[in-house]
């Protein structure tokens, strides 16, 4: 759960593109006819992807209408999960995990770099208006901590130097290569395996 800042500036209307209505149809078809509200998170995600990485209140209303759900129920979901942004973020939105495993592996170096290169405070745009950052809870990549998410991609095994390199690229409007900065595949050991040596491909 995260504290949400709802944008004071809101568009009056929102509608999905035709292409996104096709995606919505597919998402709804995954659930029984009387359970279409189960597609609410998928639809919020589609709205966010369509609307520059944030969800205006008009989109929440539109989703409630499509799923025949009370507006407040869609609003509750949108405000509960940190993955949904309810106010504008940068073209490059940096989410830094600061939960315990990342914290003890140096997440503070990452937040300090964000303060230095992007903006002193979270949820503020960088001077050139293309980047913003925020702290979030565990993103499920603890084994390669510390890490951050930029838009849809994960950047793992970070240190101060690597983080600064990534942020500088973003500020130059170029997207860095995602993944582990130590080139680990998934959660492979950093050096040679010490366990399960008898198991092939463990
Ligand atoms: S604690 Fe950072 S990804 Fe889990």
PDB file of N, CA, C and O in Angstrom, residues 52 66 99 155-156 171:
ATOM      1  N   UNK A  52       0.091   8.333 -20.697  1.00  0.00           N
ATOM      2  CA  UNK A  52       1.391   8.833 -20.234  1.00  0.00           C
ATOM      3  C   UNK A  52       1.757   8.384 -18.826  1.00  0.00           C
ATOM      4  O   UNK A  52       2.242   9.183 -18.009  1.00  0.00           O
ATOM      5  N   UNK A  66     -17.390   0.377 -17.701  1.00  0.00           N
ATOM      6  CA  UNK A  66     -17.179  -0.820 -18.528  1.00  0.00           C
ATOM      7  C   UNK A  66     -17.421  -2.099 -17.722  1.00  0.00           C
ATOM      8  O   UNK A  66     -18.009  -3.058 -18.200  1.00  0.00           O
ATOM      9  N   UNK A  99      12.579  -1.366   0.773  1.00  0.00           N
ATOM     10  CA  UNK A  99      12.239  -2.365   1.802  1.00  0.00           C
ATOM     11  C   UNK A  99      13.527  -3.053   2.282  1.00  0.00           C
ATOM     12  O   UNK A  99      14.557  -2.981   1.606  1.00  0.00           O
ATOM     13  N   UNK A 155      16.020  -2.830 -12.868  1.00  0.00           N
ATOM     14  CA  UNK A 155      17.473  -2.611 -12.871  1.00  0.00           C
ATOM     15  C   UNK A 155      17.972  -3.104 -11.515  1.00  0.00           C
ATOM     16  O   UNK A 155      17.544  -2.583 -10.478  1.00  0.00           O
ATOM     17  N   UNK A 156      18.839  -4.122 -11.550  1.00  0.00           N
ATOM     18  CA  UNK A 156      19.176  -4.824 -10.305  1.00  0.00           C
ATOM     19  C   UNK A 156      20.676  -4.820 -10.030  1.00  0.00           C
ATOM     20  O   UNK A 156      21.466  -4.441 -10.890  1.00  0.00           O
ATOM     21  N   UNK A 171      18.260  11.157 -18.113  1.00  0.00           N
ATOM     22  CA  UNK A 171      18.140  12.622 -18.228  1.00  0.00           C
ATOM     23  C   UNK A 171      18.561  13.106 -19.617  1.00  0.00           C
ATOM     24  O   UNK A 171      18.212  14.199 -20.029  1.00  0.00           O
TER      25      UNK A 171
END
